[in-house]
Short mmCIF file of C-alpha atoms and ligand atoms in Angstrom, two decimals:
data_model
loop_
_atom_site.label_atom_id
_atom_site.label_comp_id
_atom_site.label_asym_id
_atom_site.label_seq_id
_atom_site.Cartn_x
_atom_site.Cartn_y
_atom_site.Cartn_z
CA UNK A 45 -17.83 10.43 3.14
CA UNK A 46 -17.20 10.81 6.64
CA UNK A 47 -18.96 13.56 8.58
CA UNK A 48 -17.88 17.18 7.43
CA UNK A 49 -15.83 17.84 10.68
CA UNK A 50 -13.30 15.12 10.67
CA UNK A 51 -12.18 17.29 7.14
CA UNK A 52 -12.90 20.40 9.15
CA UNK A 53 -10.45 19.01 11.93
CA UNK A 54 -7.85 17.22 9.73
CA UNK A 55 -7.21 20.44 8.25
CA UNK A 56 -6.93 22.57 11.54
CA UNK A 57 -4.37 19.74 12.20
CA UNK A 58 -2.27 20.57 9.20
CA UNK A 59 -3.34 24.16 9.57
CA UNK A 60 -1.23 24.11 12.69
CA UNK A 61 2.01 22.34 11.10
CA UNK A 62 2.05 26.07 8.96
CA UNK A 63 2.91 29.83 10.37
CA UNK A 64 3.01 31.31 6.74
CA UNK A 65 2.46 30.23 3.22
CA UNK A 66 -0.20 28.32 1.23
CA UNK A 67 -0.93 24.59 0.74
CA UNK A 68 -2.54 23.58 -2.57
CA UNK A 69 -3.77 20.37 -3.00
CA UNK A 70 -3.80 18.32 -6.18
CA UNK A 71 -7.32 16.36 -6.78
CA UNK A 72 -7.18 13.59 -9.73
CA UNK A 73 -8.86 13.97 -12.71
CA UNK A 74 -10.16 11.31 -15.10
CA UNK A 75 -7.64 9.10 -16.78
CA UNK A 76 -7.87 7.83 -20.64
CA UNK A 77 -7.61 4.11 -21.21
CA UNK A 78 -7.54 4.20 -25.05
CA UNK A 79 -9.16 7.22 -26.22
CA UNK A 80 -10.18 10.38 -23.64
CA UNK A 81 -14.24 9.11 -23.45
CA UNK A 82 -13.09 5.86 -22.10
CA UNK A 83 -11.36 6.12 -18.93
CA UNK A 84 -9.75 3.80 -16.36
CA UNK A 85 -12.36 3.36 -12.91
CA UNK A 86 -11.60 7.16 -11.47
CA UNK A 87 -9.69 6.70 -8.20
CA UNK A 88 -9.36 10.58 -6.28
CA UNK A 89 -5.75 11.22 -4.95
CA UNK A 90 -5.65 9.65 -1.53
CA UNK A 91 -4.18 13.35 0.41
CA UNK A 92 -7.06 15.28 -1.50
CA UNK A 93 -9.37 12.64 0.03
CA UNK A 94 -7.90 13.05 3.72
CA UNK A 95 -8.42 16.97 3.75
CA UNK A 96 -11.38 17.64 1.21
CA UNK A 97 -12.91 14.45 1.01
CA UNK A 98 -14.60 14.86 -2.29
CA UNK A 99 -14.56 12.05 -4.46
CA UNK A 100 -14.44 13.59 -8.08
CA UNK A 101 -12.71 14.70 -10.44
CA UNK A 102 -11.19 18.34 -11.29
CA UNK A 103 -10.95 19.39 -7.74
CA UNK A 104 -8.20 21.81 -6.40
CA UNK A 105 -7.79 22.47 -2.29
CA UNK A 106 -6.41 25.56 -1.67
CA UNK A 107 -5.36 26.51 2.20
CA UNK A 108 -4.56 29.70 2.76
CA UNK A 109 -2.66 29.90 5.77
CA UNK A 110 -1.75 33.79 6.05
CA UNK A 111 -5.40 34.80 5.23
CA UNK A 112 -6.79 31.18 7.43
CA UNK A 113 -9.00 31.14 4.30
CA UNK A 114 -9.72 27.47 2.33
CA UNK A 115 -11.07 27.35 -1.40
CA UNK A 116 -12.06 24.98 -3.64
CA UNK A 117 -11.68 25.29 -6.76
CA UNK A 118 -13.02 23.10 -9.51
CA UNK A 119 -15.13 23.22 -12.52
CA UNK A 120 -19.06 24.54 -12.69
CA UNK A 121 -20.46 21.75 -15.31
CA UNK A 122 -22.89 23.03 -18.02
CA UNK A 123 -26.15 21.96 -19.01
CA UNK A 124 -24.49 20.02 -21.85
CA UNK A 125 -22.47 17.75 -19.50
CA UNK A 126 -25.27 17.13 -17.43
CA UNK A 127 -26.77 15.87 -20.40
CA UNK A 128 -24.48 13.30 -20.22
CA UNK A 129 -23.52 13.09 -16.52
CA UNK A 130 -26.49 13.67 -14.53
CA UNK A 131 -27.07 16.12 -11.94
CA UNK A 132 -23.92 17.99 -11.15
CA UNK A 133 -24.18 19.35 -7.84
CA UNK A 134 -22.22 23.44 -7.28
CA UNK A 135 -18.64 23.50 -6.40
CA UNK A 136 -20.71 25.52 -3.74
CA UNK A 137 -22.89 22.27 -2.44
CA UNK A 138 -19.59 20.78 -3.05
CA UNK A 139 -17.46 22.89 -0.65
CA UNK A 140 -20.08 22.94 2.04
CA UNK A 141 -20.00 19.42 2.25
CA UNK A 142 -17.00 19.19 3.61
CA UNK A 143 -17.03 22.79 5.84
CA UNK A 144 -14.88 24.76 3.41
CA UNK A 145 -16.26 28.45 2.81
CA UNK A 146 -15.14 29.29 -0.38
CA UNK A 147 -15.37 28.17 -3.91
CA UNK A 148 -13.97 29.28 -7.32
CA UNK A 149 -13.68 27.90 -10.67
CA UNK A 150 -11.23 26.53 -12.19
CA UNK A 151 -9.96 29.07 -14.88
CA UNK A 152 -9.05 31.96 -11.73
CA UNK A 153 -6.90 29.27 -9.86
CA UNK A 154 -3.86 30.11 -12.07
CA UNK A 155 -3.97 34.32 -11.89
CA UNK A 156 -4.76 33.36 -7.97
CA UNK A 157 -1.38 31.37 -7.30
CA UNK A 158 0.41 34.19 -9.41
CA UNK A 159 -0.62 36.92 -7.39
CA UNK A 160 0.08 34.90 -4.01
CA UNK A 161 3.83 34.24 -6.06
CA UNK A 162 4.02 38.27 -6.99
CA UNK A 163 3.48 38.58 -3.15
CA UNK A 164 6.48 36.24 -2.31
CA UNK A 165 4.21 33.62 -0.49
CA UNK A 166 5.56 30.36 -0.60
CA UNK A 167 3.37 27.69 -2.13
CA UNK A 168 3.78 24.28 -0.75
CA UNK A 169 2.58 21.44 -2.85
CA UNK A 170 3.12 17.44 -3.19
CA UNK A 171 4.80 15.50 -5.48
CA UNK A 172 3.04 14.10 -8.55
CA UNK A 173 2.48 11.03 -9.90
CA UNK A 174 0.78 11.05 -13.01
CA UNK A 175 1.83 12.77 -16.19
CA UNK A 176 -1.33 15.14 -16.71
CA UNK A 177 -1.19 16.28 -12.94
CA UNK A 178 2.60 17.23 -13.47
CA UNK A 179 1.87 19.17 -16.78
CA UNK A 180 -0.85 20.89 -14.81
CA UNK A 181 0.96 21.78 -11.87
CA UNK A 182 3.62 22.78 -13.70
CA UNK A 183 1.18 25.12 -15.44
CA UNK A 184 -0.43 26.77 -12.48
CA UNK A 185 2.59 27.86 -11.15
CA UNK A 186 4.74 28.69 -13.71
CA UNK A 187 7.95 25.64 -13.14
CA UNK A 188 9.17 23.58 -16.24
CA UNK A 189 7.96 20.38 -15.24
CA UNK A 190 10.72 18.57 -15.51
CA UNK A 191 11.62 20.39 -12.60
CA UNK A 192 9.50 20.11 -10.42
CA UNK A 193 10.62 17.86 -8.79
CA UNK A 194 13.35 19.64 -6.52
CA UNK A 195 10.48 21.73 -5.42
CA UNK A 196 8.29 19.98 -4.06
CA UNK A 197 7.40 20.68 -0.39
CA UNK A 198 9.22 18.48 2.37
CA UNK A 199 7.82 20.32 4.95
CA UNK A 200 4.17 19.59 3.54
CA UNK A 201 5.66 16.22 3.29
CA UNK A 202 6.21 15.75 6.63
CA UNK A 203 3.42 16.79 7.96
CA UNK A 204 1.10 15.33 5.90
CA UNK A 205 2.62 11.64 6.73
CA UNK A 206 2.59 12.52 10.34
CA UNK A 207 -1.21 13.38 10.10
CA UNK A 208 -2.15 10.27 8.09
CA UNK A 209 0.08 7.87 9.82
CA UNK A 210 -2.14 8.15 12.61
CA UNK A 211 -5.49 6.71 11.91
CA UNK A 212 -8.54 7.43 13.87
CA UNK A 213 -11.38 5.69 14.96
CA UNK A 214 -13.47 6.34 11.83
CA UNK A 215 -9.96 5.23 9.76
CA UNK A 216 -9.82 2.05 11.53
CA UNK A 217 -13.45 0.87 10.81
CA UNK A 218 -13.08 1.63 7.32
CA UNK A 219 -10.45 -0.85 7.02
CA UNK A 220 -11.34 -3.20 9.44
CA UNK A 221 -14.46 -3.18 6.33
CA UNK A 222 -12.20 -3.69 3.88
CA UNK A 223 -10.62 -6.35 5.69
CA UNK A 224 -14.38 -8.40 5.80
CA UNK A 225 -14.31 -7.94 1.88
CA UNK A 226 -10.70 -9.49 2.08
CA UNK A 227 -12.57 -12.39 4.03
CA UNK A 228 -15.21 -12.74 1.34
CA UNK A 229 -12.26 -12.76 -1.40
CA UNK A 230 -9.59 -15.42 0.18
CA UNK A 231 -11.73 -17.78 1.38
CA UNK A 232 -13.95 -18.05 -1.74
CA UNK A 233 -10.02 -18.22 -3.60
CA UNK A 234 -8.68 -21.40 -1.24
CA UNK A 235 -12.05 -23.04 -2.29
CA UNK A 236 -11.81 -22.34 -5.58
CA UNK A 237 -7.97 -23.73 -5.78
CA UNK A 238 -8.66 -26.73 -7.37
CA UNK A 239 -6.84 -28.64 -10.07
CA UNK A 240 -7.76 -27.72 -13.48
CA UNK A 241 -8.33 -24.39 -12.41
CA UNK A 242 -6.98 -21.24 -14.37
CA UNK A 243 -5.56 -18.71 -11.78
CA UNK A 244 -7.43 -16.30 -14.02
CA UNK A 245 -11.06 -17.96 -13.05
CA UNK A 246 -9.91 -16.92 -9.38
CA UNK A 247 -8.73 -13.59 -10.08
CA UNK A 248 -11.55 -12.59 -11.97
CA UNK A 249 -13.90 -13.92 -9.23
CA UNK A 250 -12.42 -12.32 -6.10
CA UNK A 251 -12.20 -9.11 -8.13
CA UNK A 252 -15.51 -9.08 -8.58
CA UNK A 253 -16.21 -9.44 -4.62
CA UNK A 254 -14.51 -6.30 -4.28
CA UNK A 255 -16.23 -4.60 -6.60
CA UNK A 256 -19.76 -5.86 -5.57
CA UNK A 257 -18.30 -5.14 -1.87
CA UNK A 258 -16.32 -2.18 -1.76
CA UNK A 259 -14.37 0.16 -4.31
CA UNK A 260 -12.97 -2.76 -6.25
CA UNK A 261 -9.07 -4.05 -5.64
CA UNK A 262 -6.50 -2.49 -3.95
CA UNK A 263 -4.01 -3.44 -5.74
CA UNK A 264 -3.93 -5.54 -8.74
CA UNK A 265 -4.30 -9.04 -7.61
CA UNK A 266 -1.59 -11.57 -7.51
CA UNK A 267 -2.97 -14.73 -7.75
CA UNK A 268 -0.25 -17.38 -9.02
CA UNK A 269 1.34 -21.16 -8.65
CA UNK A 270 4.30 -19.15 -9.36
CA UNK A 271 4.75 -17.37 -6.15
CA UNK A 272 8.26 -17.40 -6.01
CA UNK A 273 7.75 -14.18 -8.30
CA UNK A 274 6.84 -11.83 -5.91
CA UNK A 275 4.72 -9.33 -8.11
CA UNK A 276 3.30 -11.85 -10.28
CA UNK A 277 0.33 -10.44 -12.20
CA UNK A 278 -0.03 -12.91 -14.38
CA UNK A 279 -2.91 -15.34 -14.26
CA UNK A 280 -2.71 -17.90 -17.22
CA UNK A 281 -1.54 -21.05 -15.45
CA UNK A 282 -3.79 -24.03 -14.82
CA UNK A 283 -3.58 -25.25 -11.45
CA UNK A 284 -2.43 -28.98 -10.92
CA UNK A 285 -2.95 -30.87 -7.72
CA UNK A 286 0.66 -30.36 -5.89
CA UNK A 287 0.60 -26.63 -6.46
CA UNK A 288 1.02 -23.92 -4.06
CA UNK A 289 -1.57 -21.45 -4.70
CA UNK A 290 -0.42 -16.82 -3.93
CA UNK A 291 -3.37 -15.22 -3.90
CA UNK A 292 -2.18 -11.74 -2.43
CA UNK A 293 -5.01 -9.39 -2.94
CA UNK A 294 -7.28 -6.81 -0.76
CA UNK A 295 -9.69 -4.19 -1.60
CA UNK A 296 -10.88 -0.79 -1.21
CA UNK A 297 -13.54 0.06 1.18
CA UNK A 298 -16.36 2.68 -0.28
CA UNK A 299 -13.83 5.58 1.06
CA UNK A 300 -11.06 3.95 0.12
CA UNK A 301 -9.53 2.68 3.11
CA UNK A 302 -7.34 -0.55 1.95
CA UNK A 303 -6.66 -4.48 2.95
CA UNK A 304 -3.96 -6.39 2.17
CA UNK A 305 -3.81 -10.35 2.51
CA UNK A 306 -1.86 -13.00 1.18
CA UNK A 307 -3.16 -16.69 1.87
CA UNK A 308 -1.02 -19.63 0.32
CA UNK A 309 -3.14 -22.68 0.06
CA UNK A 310 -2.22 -26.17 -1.50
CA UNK A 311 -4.25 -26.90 -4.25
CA UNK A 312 -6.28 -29.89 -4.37
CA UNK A 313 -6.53 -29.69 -0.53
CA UNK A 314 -3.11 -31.20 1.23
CA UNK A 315 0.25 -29.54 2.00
CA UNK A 316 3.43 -32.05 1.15
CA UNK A 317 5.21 -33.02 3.71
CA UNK A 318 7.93 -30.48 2.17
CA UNK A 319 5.23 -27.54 2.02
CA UNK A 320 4.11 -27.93 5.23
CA UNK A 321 7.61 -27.50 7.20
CA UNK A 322 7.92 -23.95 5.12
CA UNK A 323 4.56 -23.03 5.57
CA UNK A 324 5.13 -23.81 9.10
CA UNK A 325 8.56 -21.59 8.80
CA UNK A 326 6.73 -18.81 7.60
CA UNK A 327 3.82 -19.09 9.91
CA UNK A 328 6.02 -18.95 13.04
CA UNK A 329 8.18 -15.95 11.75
CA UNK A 330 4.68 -14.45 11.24
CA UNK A 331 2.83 -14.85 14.51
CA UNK A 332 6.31 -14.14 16.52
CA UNK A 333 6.90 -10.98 14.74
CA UNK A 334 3.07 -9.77 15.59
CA UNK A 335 3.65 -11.01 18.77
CA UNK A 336 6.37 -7.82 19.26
CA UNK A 337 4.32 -5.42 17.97
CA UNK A 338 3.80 -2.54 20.25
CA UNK A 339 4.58 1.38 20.13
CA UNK A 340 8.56 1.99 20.63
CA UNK A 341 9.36 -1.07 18.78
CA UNK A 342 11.22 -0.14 15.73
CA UNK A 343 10.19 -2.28 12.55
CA UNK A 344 13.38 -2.79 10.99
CA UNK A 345 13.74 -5.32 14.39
CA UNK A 346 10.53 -6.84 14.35
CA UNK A 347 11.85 -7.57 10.32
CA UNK A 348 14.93 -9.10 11.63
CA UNK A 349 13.41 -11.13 14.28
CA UNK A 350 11.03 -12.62 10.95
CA UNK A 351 14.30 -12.99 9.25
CA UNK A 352 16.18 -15.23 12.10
CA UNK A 353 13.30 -17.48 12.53
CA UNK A 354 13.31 -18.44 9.06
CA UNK A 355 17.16 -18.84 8.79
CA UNK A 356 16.62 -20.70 12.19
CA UNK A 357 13.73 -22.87 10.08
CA UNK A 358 15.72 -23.03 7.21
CA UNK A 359 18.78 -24.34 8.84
CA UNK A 360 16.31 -27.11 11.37
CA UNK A 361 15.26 -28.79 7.54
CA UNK A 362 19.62 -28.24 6.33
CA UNK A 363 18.79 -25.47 3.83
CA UNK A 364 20.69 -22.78 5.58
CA UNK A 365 23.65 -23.61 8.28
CA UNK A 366 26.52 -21.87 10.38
CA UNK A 367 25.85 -18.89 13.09
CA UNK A 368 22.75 -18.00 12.28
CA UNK A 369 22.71 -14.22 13.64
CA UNK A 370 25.67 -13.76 11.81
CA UNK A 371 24.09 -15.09 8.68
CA UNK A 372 20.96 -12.44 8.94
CA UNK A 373 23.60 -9.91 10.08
CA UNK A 374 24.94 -10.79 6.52
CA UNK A 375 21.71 -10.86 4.75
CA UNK A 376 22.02 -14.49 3.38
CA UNK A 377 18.66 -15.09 4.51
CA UNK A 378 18.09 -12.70 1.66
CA UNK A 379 18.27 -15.92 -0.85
CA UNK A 380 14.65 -17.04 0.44
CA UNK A 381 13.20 -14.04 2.33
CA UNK A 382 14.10 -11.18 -0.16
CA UNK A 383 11.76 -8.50 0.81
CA UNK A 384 10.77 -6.13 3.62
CA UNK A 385 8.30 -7.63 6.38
CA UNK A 386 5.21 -4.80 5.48
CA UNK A 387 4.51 -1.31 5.01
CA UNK A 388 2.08 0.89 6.26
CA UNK A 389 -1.65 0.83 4.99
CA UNK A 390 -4.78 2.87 4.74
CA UNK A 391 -5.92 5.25 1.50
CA UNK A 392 -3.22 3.96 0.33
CA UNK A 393 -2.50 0.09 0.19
CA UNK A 394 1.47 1.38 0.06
CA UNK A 395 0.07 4.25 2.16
CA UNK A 396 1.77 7.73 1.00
CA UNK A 397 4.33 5.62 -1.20
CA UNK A 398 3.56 8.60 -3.60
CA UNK A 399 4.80 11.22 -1.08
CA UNK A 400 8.55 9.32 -0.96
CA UNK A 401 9.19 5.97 0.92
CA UNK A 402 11.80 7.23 3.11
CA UNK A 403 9.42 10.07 4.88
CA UNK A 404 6.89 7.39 5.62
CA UNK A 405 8.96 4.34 6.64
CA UNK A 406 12.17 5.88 7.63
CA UNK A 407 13.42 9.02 10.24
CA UNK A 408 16.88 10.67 11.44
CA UNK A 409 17.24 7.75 13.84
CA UNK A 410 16.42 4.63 11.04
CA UNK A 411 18.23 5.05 7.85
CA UNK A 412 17.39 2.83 5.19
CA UNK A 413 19.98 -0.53 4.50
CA UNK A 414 21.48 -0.70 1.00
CA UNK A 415 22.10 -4.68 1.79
CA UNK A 416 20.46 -6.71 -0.73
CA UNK A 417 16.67 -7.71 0.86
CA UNK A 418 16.81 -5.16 3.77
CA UNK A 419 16.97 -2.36 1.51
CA UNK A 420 13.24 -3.24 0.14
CA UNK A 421 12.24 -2.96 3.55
CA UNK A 422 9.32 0.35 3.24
CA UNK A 423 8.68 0.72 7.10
CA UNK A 424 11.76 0.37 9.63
CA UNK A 425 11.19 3.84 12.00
CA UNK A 426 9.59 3.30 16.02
CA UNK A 427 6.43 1.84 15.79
CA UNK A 428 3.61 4.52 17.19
CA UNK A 429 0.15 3.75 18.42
CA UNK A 430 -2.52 4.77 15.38
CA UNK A 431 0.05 2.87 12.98
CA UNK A 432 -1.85 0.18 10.65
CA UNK A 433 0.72 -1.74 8.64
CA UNK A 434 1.36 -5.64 7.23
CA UNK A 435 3.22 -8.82 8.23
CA UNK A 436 4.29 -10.29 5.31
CA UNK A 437 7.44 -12.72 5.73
CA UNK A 438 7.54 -15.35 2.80
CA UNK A 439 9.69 -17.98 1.83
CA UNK A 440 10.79 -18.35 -2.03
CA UNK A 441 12.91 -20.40 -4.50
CA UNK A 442 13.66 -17.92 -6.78
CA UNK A 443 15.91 -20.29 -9.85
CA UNK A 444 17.38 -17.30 -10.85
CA UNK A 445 18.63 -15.67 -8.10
CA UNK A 446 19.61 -18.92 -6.70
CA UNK A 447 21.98 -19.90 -9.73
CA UNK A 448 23.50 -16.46 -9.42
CA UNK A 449 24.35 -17.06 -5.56
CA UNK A 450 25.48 -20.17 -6.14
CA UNK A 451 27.70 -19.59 -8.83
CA UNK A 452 29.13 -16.72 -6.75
CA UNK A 453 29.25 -19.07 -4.01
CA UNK A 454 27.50 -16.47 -1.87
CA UNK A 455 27.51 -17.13 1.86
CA UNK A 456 28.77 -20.59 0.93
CA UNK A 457 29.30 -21.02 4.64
CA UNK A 458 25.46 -20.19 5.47
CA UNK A 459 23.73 -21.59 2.53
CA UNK A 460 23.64 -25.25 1.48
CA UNK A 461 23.64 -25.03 -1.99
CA UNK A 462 22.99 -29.10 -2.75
CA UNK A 463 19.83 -28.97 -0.44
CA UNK A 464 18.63 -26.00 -2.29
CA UNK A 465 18.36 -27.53 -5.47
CA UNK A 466 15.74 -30.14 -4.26
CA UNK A 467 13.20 -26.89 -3.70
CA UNK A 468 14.43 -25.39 -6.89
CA UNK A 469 10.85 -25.55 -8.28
CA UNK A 470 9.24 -25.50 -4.94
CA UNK A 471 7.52 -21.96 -5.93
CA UNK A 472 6.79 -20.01 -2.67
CA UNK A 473 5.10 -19.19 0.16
CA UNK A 474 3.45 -15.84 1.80
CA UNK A 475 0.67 -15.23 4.73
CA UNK A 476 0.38 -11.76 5.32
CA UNK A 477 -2.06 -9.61 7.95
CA UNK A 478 -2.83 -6.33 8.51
CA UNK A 479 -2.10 -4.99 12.10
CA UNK A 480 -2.94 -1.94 13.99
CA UNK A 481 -0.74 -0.41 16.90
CA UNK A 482 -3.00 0.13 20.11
CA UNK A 483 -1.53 2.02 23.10
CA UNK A 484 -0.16 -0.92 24.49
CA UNK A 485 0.33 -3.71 21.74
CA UNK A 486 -1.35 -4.49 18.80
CA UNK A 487 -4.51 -5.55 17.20
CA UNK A 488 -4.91 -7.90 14.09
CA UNK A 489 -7.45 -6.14 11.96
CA UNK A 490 -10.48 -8.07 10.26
CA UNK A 491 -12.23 -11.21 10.45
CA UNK A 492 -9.42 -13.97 11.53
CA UNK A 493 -8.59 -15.52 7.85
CA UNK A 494 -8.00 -19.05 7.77
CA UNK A 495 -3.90 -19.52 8.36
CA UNK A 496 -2.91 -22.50 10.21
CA UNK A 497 -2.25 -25.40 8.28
CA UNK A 498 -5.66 -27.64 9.00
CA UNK A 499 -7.31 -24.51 8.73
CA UNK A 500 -6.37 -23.71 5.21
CA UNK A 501 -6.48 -27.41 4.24
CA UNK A 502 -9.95 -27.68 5.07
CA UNK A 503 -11.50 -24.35 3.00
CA UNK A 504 -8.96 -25.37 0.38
CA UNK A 505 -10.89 -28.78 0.22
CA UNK A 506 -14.54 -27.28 0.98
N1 LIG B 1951 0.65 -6.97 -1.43
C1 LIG B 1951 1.60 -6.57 -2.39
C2 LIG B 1951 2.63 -5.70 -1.79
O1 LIG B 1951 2.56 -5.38 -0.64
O2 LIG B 1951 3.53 -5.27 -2.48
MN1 MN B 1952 1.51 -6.07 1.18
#
């Protein structure tokens, strides 16, 4: 953990957002994988983290902001769990480690929120996201949890996302670490791209880095020939010289902090002549959209600027043609560049998806697009310095989509439908970096990870 007083002062911050009420903060508990003594890898709720730091299960934060009191509450083991467990240190120890001055078990928690509830005092509390945490909330404070969900604390909302959109010092080196395991993982995955591979030998491998590195993956890994998919997740393929190898993947630090890095890298060692001019596409989008990165930039136009270089790219090589700003005004870029640019990073690889996509990535001046492609777009507000968030343009056949659009004969005067077909089983094409916003520009976190073309081409054939 970080030293006790960054908690200590991350909850003053909050502390201050709050003239009445009480906060009460969720920790996870353990989660069954197919019976209750055999549980997924325990991973703590990323806001508990922030303000109590404790990385175990059954913990509760309570902050008291009428009485400017703080609890924890959690569960005292007994000698028969230890048994199993190990030393179990006092929710006392526990509390003191991270400056709070009170701790209670578990069983008063529920008679303590109904007095504060007798008493009128309104308790503010996040949404959920796992079944067992919703049951128990529910519980606690007396709400059918079904719903729950209209009550559910903007204003804790709000001021949690301002708080941890902001990363400190300490924040930054934690994922400026995870970023060196990222290293350690893509460049051991464009060696390992080699025909006769199974994307499943390089998945398992660079999952292992991050679990002999760090907290294990961020994410689960997406390491496919198939990149056109954009979640692809799964790894059975066999790699064949000619293939274009997505291995989008990053890892946890030891506190949690996350990377997030796609690499595509031709395996067998040599971009086509064809791969090469989109990887190109996509590289320039990518390094001109960092390039604009500063604080009072809003993201939704460094997105768009991503989005005209590839229709600009697209059109040079006859895939796309006509006014071009007209054509990204449309969103028929949307046929090869269907998602958002990035979203913001840190505990979270989606950082604070959990808490509502709109509070993190959107305010009262940037209101999410419902045009097909811009709408995915998770971060579009004013860039602010502290930010840490991805560039991730890409560049995808997609058969599917494309036989719908052509059928339609969807922005027939932007898209040339004949030259499409030649990439129909092209695949796809990502790079994608993780950025912080400094006072004045920006900083590419991490190790530099092989990008440019001879670059790549090289590890690939090391
Ligand atoms: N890296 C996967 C994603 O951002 O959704
Ligand atoms: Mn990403």
């Amino acid at each position: 953990m970080f030293d006790k007083q960054v908690y200590i002062d991350r909850r003053i911050e909050l502390k201050k957002k709050f003239k009445t009420g009480l906060i009460l903060l969720l920790g996870n508990d353990e989660s069954a994988m197919n019976y209750a003594g055999n549980t997924y890898a325990f991973r703590q709720d990323s806001t508990f983290l922030y303000y109590f730091g404790l990385d175990l299960p059954n913990l509760f934060g309570v902050i008291d902001i009428d009485e400017n009191k703080e609890i924890l509450f959690g569960y005292e083991y007994s000698l028969e769990d230890i048994v199993w467990m190990g030393h179990q240190p006092k929710l006392k120890e526990l509390a003191a480690l991270i400056g709070v001055d009170n701790s209670e078990p578990f069983d008063r928690l529920e008679k303590y929120l109904k007095a504060k509830k007798n008493k009128q005092v309104k308790i503010h509390f996040l949404p959920t996201y796992r079944g067992d945490q919703t049951l128990k909330l529910a519980n606690l404070i007396g709400e059918n949890p079904y719903r729950l969900k209209s009550k559910f604390s903007k204003k804790l909302i709000e001021a949690v996302v301002a708080q941890r959109s902001i990363k400190g010092e300490e924040e930054v080196a934690e994922i400026e670490y995870a970023m060196e395991i990222a290293y350690q993982m893509h460049t051991t995955a464009m060696r390992m791209a080699k025909p006769d591979i199974v994307e499943r030998d390089i998945a398992g491998v660079i999952e292992g880095i991050s679990l002999s590195l760090g907290s294990g993956v961020s994410f689960p890994p997406i390491v496919s020939k198939n990149g056109q998919t954009l979640h692809n997740h799964f790894h059975g393929n066999v790699l064949k010289e000619g293939d274009l190898l997505v291995c989008d993947a990053g890892a946890e630090s030891l506190l949690h902090y996350a990377s997030d890095i796609t690499r595509t890298t031709p395996v067998g060692g040599k971009f086509s002549y064809k791969q090469r001019e989109i990887y190109e596409i996509v590289l320039t989008a990518q390094k001109n959209a960092i390039n604009m990165i500063k604080p009072g930039v809003k993201h939704v136009d460094v997105h768009l600027t991503a989005a005209k270089i590839i229709a600009a790219g697209l059109s040079q090589i006859g895939l796309m043609k006509g006014d071009l700003n007209a054509a990204v005004k449309a969103g028929a870029h949307a046929l090869f560049f269907p998602h958002g640019l990035g979203h913001m990073m840190g505990l979270d690889v989606h950082d604070m998806e959990n808490l509502g996509e709109n509070f993190v990535g959107y305010d009262e001046n940037t209101k999410r697009s419902d045009q097909f492609g811009l709408a995915y777009l998770r971060l579009a507000k004013e860039l602010k310095p502290g930010f840490v968030f991805t560039c991730e343009p890409g560049i995808y056949f997609i058969p599917e989509l494309i036989d719908q659009w052509k059928a339609k004969k969807k922005f027939k005067n932007f898209i040339n439908y004949d030259k499409v077909e030649e990439y129909r089983n092209f695949g796809g094409i990502r790079i994608e970096d993780n950025i912080l916003v400094t006072q004045t520009g920006y900083k590419v976190l991490g190790r530099p990870i092989p990008k440019e073309v001879a670059d790549v081409e090289a590890w690939a054939k090391s």
